[in-house]
XYZ file of C-alpha atoms in Angstrom:
241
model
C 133.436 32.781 91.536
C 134.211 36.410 91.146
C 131.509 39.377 91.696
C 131.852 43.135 91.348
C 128.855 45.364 91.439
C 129.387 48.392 89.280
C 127.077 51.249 87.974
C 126.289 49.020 84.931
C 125.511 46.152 86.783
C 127.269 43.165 88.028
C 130.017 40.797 86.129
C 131.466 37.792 87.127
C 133.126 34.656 86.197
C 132.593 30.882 86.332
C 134.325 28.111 85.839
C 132.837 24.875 85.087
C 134.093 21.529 84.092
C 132.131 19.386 81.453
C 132.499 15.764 81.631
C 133.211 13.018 79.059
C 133.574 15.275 75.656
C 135.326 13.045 73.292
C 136.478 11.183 76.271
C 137.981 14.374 77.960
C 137.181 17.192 80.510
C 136.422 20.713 79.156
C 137.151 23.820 81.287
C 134.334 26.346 80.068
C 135.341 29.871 81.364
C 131.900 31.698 81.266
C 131.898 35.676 81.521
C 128.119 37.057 82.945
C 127.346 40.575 82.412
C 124.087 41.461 84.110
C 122.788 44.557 83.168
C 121.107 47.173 86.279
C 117.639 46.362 84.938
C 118.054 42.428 84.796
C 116.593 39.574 84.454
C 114.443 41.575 82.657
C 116.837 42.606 80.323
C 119.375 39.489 78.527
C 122.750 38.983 80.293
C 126.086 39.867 78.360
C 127.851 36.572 77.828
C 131.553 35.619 77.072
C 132.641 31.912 76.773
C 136.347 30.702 76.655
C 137.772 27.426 76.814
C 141.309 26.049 75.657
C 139.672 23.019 74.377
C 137.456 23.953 72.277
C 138.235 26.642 69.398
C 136.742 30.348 68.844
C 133.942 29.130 66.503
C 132.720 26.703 68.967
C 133.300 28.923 72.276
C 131.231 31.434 69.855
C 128.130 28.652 69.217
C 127.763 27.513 73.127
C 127.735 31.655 73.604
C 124.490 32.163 70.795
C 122.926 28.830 72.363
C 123.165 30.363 75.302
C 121.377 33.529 74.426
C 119.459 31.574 73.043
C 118.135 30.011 76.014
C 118.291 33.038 77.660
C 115.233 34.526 75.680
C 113.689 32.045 77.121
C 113.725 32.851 80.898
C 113.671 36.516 80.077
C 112.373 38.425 83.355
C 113.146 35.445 85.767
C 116.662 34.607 87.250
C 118.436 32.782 84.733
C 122.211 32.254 85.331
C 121.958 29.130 87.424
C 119.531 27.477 84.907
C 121.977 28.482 82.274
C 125.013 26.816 83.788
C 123.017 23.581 84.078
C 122.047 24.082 80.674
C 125.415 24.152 79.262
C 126.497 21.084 81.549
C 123.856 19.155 79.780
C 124.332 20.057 76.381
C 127.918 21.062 75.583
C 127.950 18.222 73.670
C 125.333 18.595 71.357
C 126.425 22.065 70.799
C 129.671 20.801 69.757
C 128.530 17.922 67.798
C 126.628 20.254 65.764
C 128.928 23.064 65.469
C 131.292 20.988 64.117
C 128.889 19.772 61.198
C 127.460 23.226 60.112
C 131.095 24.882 60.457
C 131.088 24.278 56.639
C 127.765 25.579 55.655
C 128.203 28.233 57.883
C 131.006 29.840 56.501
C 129.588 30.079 52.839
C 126.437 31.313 54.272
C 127.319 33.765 56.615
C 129.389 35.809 54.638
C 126.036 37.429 53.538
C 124.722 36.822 55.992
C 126.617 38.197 59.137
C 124.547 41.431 60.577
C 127.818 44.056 59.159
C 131.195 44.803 60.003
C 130.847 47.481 63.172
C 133.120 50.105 64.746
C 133.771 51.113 68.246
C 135.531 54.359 69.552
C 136.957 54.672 73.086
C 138.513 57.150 75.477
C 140.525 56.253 78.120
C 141.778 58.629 80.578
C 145.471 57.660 81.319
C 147.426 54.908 81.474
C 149.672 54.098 84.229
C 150.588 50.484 83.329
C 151.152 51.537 79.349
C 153.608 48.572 78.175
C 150.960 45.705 80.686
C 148.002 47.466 79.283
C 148.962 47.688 75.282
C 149.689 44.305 75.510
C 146.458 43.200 77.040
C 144.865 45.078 74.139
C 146.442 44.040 71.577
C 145.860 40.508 72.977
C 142.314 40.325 72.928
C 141.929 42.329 69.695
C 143.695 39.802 68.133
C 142.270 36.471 69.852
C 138.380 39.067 68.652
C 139.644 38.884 65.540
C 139.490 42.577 65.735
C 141.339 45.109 63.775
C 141.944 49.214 63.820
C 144.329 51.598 65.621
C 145.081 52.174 69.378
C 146.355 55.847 69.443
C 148.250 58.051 71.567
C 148.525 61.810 71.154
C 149.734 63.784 74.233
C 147.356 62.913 76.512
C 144.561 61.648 74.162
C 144.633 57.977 74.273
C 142.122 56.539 71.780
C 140.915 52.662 70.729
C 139.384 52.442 67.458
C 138.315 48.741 66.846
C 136.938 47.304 63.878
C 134.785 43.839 63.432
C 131.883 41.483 64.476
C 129.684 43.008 66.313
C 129.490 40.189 68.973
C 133.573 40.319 69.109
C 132.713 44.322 69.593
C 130.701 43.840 72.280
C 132.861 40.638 74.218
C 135.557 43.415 73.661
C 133.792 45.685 75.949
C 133.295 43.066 78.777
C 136.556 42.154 78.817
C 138.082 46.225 78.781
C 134.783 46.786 81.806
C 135.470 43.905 83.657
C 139.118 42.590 83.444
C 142.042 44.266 85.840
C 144.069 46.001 83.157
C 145.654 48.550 84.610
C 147.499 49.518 88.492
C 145.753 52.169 90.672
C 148.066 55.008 92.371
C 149.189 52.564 95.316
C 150.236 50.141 91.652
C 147.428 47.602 92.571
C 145.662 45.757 89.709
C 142.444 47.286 89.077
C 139.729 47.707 86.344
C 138.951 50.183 83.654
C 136.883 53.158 85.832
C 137.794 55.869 83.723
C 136.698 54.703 79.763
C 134.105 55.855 77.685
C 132.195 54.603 74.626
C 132.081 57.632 72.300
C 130.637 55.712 69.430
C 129.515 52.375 68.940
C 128.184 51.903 64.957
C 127.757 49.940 61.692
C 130.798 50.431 59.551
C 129.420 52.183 56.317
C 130.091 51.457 52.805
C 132.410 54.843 52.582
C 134.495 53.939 55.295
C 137.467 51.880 54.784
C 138.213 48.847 56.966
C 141.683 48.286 58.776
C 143.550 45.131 57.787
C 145.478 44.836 60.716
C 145.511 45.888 64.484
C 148.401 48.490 65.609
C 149.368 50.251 68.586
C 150.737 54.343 67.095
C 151.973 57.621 68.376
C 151.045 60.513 67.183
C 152.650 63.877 67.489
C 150.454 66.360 66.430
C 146.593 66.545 66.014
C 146.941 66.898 62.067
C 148.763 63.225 61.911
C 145.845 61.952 64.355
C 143.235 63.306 61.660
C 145.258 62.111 58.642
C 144.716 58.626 60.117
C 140.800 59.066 60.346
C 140.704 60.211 57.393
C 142.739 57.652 54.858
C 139.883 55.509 56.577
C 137.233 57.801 55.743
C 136.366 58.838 58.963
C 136.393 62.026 58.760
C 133.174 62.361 60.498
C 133.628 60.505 63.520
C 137.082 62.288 64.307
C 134.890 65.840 64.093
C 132.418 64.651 65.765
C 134.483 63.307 68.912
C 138.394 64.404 68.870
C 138.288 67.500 68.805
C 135.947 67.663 72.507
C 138.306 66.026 74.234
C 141.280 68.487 73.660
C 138.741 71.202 75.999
């Protein structure tokens, strides 16, 4: 049990073991994310598990939420660990039956591909802390560019918006980086710059890449062959002052 009060909140981890799932124990990993104003605002939630696969990690998260709504403005986290002890399960049970409808439905379905633009400070950690982010964009299923030029360092991801937003947990709250003294510590100095629906204009990125750039034309060259255009005016160009 790991806690770690922070401007936005607190975050920590739990681990829990669910008995007898198809006659074996499951290690659920469960991220909380409670916001300043909670309980009366709903919890950020990440689930992970090495038995059970992304899909399902990503159903026990919505039935979660789910059940979240329901305590809304009362202490929930406790009542949702019991919860998922009790019905893991069923959640799995069912997941695995609607897997196939689900995947011809929610192609139309799904609320839009989304985009998220960050700033981080420095890095002193680089090789560690590209390969952390290239990790979890990957496991996300997210794609889109992470970009250095001079002292610019940019992340532009591209996908789901609830892999978007587990993405930003996991860059607040995990130890990604080494402090002066080289100790592990978090992510202190990042910030959102946008956070939006991809539009129909803008191109999406097939694949996730770590680039260099040299100059600020080839860094605006890449915005816009995705038509971004926009977004680099809008944001780049501040950060050079």
């Amino acid at each position: 049990f790991l806690c770690f009060p922070e401007i936005h909140g607190i975050s920590f981890r739990i681990q829990i073991s669910v008995k007898e799932l198809l006659g074996t124990d499951v290690l659920l990993k469960l991220l909380f994310h409670l916001p300043v104003n909670y309980p009366s605002t709903l919890p950020d939630i990440s689930v992970n598990s090495d038995q059970l696969t992304r899909a399902q990690c990503m159903d026990v998260k919505d039935k979660l939420l789910e059940q979240a709504k329901k305590h809304l403005c009362e202490p929930m986290v406790h009542d949702l660990i019991l919860w998922v002890q009790q019905h893991l399960k069923d959640v799995i049970k069912q997941s695995a039956t609607v897997c196939n409808e689900k995947t011809t439905l929610s192609k139309g379905t799904e609320d839009g591909i989304w985009m998220l633009l960050l700033h981080l400070d420095h890095m002193r950690a680089k090789a560690k802390y590209v390969k952390t982010v290239e990790k979890w964009a990957s496991n996300l299923r997210l794609t889109g560019r992470l970009m250095f030029m001079g002292k610019i360092i940019l992340i532009l991801l591209q996908g789901d918006r609830s892999s978007i937003k587990e993405y930003l947990i996991l860059q607040k709250t995990s130890k990604v980086d080494v402090d002066s003294s080289r100790k592990k510590c978090r992510e202190k100095m990042m910030s959102v710059l946008c956070e939006t629906e991809i539009q129909s204009q803008q191109k999406r990125f097939q694949t996730f890449e770590v680039k260099e750039y040299s100059t600020l034309e080839e860094l605006q060259k890449e915005f816009e062959t995705a038509g971004l255009t926009t977004l680099f005016s809008e944001f780049v160009p501040p950060l050079l002052k």
